[in-house]
GROMACS .gro file of C-alpha atoms in nm:
model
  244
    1UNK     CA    1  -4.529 -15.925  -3.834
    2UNK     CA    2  -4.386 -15.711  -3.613
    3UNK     CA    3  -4.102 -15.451  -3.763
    4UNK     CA    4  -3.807 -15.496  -3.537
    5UNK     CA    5  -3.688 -15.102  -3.540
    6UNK     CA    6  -3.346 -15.020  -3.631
    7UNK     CA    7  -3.186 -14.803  -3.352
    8UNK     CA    8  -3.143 -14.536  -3.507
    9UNK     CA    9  -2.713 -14.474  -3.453
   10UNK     CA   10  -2.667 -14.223  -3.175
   11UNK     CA   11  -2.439 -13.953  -3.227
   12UNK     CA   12  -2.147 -13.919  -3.026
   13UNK     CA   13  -2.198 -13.639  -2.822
   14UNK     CA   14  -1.978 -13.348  -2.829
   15UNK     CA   15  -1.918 -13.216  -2.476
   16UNK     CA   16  -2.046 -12.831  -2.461
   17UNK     CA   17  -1.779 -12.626  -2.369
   18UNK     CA   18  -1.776 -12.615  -2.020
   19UNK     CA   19  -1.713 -12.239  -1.858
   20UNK     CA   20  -1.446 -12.222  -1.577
   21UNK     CA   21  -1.582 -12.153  -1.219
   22UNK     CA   22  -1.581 -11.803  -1.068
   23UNK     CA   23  -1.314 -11.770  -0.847
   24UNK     CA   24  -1.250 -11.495  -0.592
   25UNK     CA   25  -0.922 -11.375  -0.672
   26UNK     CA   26  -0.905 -11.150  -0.967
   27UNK     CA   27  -0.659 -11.194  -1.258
   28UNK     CA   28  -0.386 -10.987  -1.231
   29UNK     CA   29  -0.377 -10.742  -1.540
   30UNK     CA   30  -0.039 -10.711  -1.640
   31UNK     CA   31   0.110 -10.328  -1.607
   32UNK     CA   32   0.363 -10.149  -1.783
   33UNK     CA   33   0.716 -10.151  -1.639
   34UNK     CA   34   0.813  -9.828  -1.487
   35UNK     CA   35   1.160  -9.645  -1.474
   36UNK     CA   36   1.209  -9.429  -1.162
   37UNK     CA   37   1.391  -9.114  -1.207
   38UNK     CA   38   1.709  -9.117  -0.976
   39UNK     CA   39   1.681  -8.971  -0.617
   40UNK     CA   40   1.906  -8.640  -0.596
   41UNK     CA   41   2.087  -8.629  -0.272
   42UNK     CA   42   1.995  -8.292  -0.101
   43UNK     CA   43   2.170  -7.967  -0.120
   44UNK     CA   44   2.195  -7.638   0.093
   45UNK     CA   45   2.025  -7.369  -0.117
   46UNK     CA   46   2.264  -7.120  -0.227
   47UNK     CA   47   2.159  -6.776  -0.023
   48UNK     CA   48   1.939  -6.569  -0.308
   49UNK     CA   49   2.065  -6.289  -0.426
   50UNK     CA   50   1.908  -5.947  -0.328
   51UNK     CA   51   1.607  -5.839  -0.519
   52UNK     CA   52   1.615  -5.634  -0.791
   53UNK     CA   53   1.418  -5.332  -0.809
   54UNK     CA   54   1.223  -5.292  -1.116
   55UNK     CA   55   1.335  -5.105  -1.391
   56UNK     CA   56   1.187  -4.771  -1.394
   57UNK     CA   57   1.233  -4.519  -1.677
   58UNK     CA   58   1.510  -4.332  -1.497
   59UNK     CA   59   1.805  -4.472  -1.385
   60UNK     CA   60   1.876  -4.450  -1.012
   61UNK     CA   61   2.276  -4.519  -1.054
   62UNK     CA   62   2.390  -4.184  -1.191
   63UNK     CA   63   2.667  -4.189  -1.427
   64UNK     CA   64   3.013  -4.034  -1.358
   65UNK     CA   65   2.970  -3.702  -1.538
   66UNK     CA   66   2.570  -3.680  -1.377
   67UNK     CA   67   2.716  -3.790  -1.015
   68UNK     CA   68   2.990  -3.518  -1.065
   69UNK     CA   69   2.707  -3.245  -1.128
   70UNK     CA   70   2.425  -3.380  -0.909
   71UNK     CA   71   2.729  -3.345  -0.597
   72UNK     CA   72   2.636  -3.093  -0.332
   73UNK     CA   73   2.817  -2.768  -0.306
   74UNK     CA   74   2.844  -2.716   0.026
   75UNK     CA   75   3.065  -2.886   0.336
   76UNK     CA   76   2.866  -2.973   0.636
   77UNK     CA   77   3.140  -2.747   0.874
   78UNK     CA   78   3.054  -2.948   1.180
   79UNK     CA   79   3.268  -3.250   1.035
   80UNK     CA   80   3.590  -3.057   1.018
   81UNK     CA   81   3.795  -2.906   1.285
   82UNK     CA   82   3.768  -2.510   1.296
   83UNK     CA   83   4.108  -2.478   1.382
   84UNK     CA   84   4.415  -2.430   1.127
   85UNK     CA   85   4.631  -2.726   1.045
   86UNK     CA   86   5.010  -2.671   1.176
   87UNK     CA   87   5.325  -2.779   1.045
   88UNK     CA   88   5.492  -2.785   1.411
   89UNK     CA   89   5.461  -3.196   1.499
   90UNK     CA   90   5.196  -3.208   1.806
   91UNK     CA   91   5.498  -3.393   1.985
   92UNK     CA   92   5.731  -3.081   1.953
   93UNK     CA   93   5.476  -2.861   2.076
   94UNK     CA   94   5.612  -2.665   2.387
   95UNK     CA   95   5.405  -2.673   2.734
   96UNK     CA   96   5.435  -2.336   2.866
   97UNK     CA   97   5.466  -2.204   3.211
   98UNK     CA   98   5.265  -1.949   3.413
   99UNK     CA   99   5.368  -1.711   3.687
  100UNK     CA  100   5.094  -1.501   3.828
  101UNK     CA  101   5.285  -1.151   3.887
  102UNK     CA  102   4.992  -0.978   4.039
  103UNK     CA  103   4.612  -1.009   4.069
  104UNK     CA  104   4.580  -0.805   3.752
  105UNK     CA  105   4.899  -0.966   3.547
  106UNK     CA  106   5.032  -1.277   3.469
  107UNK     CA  107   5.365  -1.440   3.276
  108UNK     CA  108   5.377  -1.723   3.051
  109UNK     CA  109   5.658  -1.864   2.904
  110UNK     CA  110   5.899  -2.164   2.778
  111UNK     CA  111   6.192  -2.235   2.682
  112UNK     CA  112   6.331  -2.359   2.350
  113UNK     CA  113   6.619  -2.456   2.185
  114UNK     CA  114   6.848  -2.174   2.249
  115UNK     CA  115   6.597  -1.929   2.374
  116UNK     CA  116   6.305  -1.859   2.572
  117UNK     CA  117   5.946  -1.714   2.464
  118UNK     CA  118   5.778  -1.500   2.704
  119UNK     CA  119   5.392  -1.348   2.725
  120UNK     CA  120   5.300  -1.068   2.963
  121UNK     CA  121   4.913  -1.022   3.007
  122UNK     CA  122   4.828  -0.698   3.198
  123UNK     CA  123   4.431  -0.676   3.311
  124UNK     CA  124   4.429  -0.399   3.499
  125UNK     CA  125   4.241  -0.048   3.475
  126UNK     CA  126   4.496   0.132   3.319
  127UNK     CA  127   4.410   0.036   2.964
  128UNK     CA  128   4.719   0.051   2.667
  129UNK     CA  129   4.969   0.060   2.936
  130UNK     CA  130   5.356  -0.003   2.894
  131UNK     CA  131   5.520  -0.349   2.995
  132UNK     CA  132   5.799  -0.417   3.102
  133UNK     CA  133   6.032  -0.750   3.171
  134UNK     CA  134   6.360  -0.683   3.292
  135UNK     CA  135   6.656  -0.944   3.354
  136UNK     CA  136   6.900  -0.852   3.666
  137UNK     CA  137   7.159  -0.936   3.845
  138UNK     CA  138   7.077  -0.844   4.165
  139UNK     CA  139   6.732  -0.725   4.160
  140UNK     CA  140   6.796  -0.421   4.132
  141UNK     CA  141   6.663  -0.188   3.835
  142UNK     CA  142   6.963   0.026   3.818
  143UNK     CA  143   7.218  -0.185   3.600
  144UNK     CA  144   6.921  -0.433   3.461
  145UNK     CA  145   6.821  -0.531   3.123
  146UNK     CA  146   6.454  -0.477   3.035
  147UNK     CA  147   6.255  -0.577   2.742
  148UNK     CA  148   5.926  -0.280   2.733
  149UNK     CA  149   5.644  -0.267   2.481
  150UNK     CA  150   5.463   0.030   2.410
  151UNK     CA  151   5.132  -0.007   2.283
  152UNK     CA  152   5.078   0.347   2.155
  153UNK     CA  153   5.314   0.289   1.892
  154UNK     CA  154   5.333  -0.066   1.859
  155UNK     CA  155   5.684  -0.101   1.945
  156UNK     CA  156   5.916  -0.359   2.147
  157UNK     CA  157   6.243  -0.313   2.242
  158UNK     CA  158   6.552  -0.425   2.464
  159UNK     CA  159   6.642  -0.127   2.686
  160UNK     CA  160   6.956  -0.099   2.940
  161UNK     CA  161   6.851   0.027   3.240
  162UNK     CA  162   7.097   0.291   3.341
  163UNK     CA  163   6.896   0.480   3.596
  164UNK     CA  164   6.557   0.584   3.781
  165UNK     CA  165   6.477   0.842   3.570
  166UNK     CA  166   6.252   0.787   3.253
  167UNK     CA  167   6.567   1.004   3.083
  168UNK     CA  168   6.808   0.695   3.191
  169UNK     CA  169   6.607   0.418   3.009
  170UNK     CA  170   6.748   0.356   2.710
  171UNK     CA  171   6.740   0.163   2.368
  172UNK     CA  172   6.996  -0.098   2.269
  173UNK     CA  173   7.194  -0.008   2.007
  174UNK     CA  174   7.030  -0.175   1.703
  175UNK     CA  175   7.337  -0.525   1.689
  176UNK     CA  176   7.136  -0.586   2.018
  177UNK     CA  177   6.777  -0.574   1.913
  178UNK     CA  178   6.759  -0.906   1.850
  179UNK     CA  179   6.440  -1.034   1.973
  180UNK     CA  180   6.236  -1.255   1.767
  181UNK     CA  181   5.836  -1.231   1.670
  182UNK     CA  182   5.788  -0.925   1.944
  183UNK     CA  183   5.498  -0.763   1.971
  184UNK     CA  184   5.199  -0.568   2.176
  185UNK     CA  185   4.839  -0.524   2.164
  186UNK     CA  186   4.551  -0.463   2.337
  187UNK     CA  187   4.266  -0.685   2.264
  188UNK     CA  188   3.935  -0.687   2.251
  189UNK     CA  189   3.887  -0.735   2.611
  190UNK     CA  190   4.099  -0.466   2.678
  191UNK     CA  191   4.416  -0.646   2.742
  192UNK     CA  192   4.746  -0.556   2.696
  193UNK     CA  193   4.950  -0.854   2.546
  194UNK     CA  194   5.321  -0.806   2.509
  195UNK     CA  195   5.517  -1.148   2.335
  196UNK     CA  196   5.876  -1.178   2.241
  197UNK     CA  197   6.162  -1.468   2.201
  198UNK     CA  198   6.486  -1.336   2.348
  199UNK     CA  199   6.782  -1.586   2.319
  200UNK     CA  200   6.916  -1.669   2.645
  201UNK     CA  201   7.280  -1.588   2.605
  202UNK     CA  202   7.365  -1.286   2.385
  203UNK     CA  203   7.726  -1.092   2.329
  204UNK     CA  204   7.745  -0.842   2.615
  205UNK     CA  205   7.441  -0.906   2.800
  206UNK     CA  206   7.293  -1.085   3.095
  207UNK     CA  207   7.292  -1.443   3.103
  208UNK     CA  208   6.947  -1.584   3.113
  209UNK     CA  209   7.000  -1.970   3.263
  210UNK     CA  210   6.806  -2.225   3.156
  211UNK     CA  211   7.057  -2.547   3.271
  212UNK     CA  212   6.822  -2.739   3.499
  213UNK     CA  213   7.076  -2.697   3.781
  214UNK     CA  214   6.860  -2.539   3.991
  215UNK     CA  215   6.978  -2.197   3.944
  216UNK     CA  216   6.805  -1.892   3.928
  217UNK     CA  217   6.672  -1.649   3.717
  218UNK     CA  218   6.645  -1.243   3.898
  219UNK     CA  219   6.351  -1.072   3.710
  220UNK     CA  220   6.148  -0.758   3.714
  221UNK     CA  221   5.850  -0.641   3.609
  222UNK     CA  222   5.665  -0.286   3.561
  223UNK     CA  223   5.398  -0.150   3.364
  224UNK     CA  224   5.317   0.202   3.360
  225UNK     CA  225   4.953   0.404   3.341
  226UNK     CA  226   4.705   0.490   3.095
  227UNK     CA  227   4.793   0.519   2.703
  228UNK     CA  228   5.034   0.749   2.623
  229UNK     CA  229   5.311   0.695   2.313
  230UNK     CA  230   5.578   0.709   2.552
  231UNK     CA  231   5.794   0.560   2.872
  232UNK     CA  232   5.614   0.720   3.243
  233UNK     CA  233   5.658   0.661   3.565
  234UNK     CA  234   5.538   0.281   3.654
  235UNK     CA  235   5.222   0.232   3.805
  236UNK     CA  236   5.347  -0.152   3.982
  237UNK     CA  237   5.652  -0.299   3.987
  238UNK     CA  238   5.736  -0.607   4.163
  239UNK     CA  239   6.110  -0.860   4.154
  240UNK     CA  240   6.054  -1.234   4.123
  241UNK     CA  241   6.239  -1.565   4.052
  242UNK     CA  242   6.235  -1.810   3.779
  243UNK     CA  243   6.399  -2.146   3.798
  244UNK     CA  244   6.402  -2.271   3.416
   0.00000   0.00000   0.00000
C-alpha cells in the first residue's frame, strides 16, 4: 500500500528586506542655519593722532617754575636793532638840507616850527677852529648877526657884528642868547661840529625867512685857525644864499 504523503504545509514566505539601490547623488546632510553678522557701510579713517614718545624717567615738558630757571640768560643782540628807540613819530622826523660851503666845510640844516636848526662841519687842517654863521642884510659883515662857537672853551653864542676888528665882535646881551641845544666839538676824526636852533624871528634882530615865497636868506660864514680859547682873525670866509 502505498502511503500517499501529506504535503507538508508550506510556510508563507516572508519577503527579506530588500536594500534600496545605490544611487549617485548623495543625501544631502542637513546643516545648521547660519546668522550673518550685518555688513558695516565703510568709513574714512579718522587721521591718527601723532605718536607718543615713550615715557622716560624724566619729563621732557618742564614745568613753569623749571622752564623759568632752565631760560637762557643772554639775548642773541643780532635780533634787536642797535639803535635807541625815539619818542619823535618817524613821520615828524625832519629831512634836512645840505649846502657845501667849501671843499673842507659843509651846512646842514631845517626848519621847524618856529625856528630853524643848523650844523656846521669844518674838515679842514686847522684843527679846534672857531665857526662862525652870520645872518645879514646885505652881505656885508659890518652890521651882521653871527652865531660863533669856540671849541677851546666849549662855548656858543649870538654876537653883533659891529666891526672888522676882533675888538668889534661882540656878545648879545644875555635877553638875546636865546639859542636852543648849541653846542661844539671836535670829534674823533678831528672835526669841528658846531649845532644850534635859533628861532627865526626874534625882538630886535634880523629876520630869518622861512615863507616859501621864494625869498632869500643873506648868510656868512668864517672859521678862524688853529685852537686857541679865543676870537682871531678868520682863516676863510665866504657869503651865500639860502632859500628856505
Amino acid at each position: 500500500e502505498t502511503d500517499d504523503p501529506t504535503p507538508a504545509p508550506t510556510p508563507d514566505p516572508t519577503p527579506a528586506p530588500t536594500t534600496p539601490e545605490p544611487t549617485s547623488e548623495p543625501t544631502p546632510v542637513p546643516t545648521p542655519e547660519l546668522t550673518l553678522a550685518p555688513t558695516l557701510e565703510p568709513t574714512t579713517a579718522e587721521p591718527t593722532a601723532e605718536p607718543t614718545a615713550v615715557a622716560t624717567t624724566e619729563d621732557p615738558t618742564p614745568s613753569p617754575e623749571s622752564a623759568e630757571s632752565n631760560a637762557p640768560t643772554w639775548v642773541p643782540t643780532s635780533w634787536y636793532p642797535t639803535w635807541a628807540p625815539t619818542s619823535t613819530p618817524i613821520s615828524n622826523v625832519p629831512e634836512w638840507e645840505s649846502y657845501e660851503l667849501s671843499s673842507t666845510s659843509l651846512l646842514k640844516y631845517h626848519v621847524n616850527e618856529g625856528s630853524i636848526t643848523m650844523e656846521v662841519i669844518y674838515d679842514g687842517d686847522d684843527v679846534a677852529a672857531w665857526l662862525g654863521i652870520a645872518f645879514s642884510e646885505n652881505g656885508a659883515m659890518v652890521g651882521s648877526e653871527a652865531v660863533i662857537g669856540l671849541p677851546g672853551t666849549n662855548t656858543i653864542q649870538k654876537y653883533n657884528l659891529g666891526g672888522k676888528g676882533v675888538a668889534s665882535v661882540e656878545p648879545m646881551s644875555s635877553d638875546h642868547q636865546t639859542l636852543i641845544d648849541a653846542s661844539i666839538e671836535v670829534d674823533e676824526y678831528g672835526q669841528t661840529i658846531m649845532k644850534f636852533t635859533k628861532l627865526l624871528v626874534e625882538d630886535g634882530e634880523i629876520e630869518i625867512v622861512s615863507s616859501g615865497g621864494g625869498e632869500k636868506n643873506i648868510l656868512l660864514f668864517a672859521h678862524g685857525s688853529d685852537g686857541g680859547d679865543g676870537l682871531g682873525y678868520h682863516a676863510d670866509r665866504m657869503m651865500f644864499e639860502l632859500t628856505l
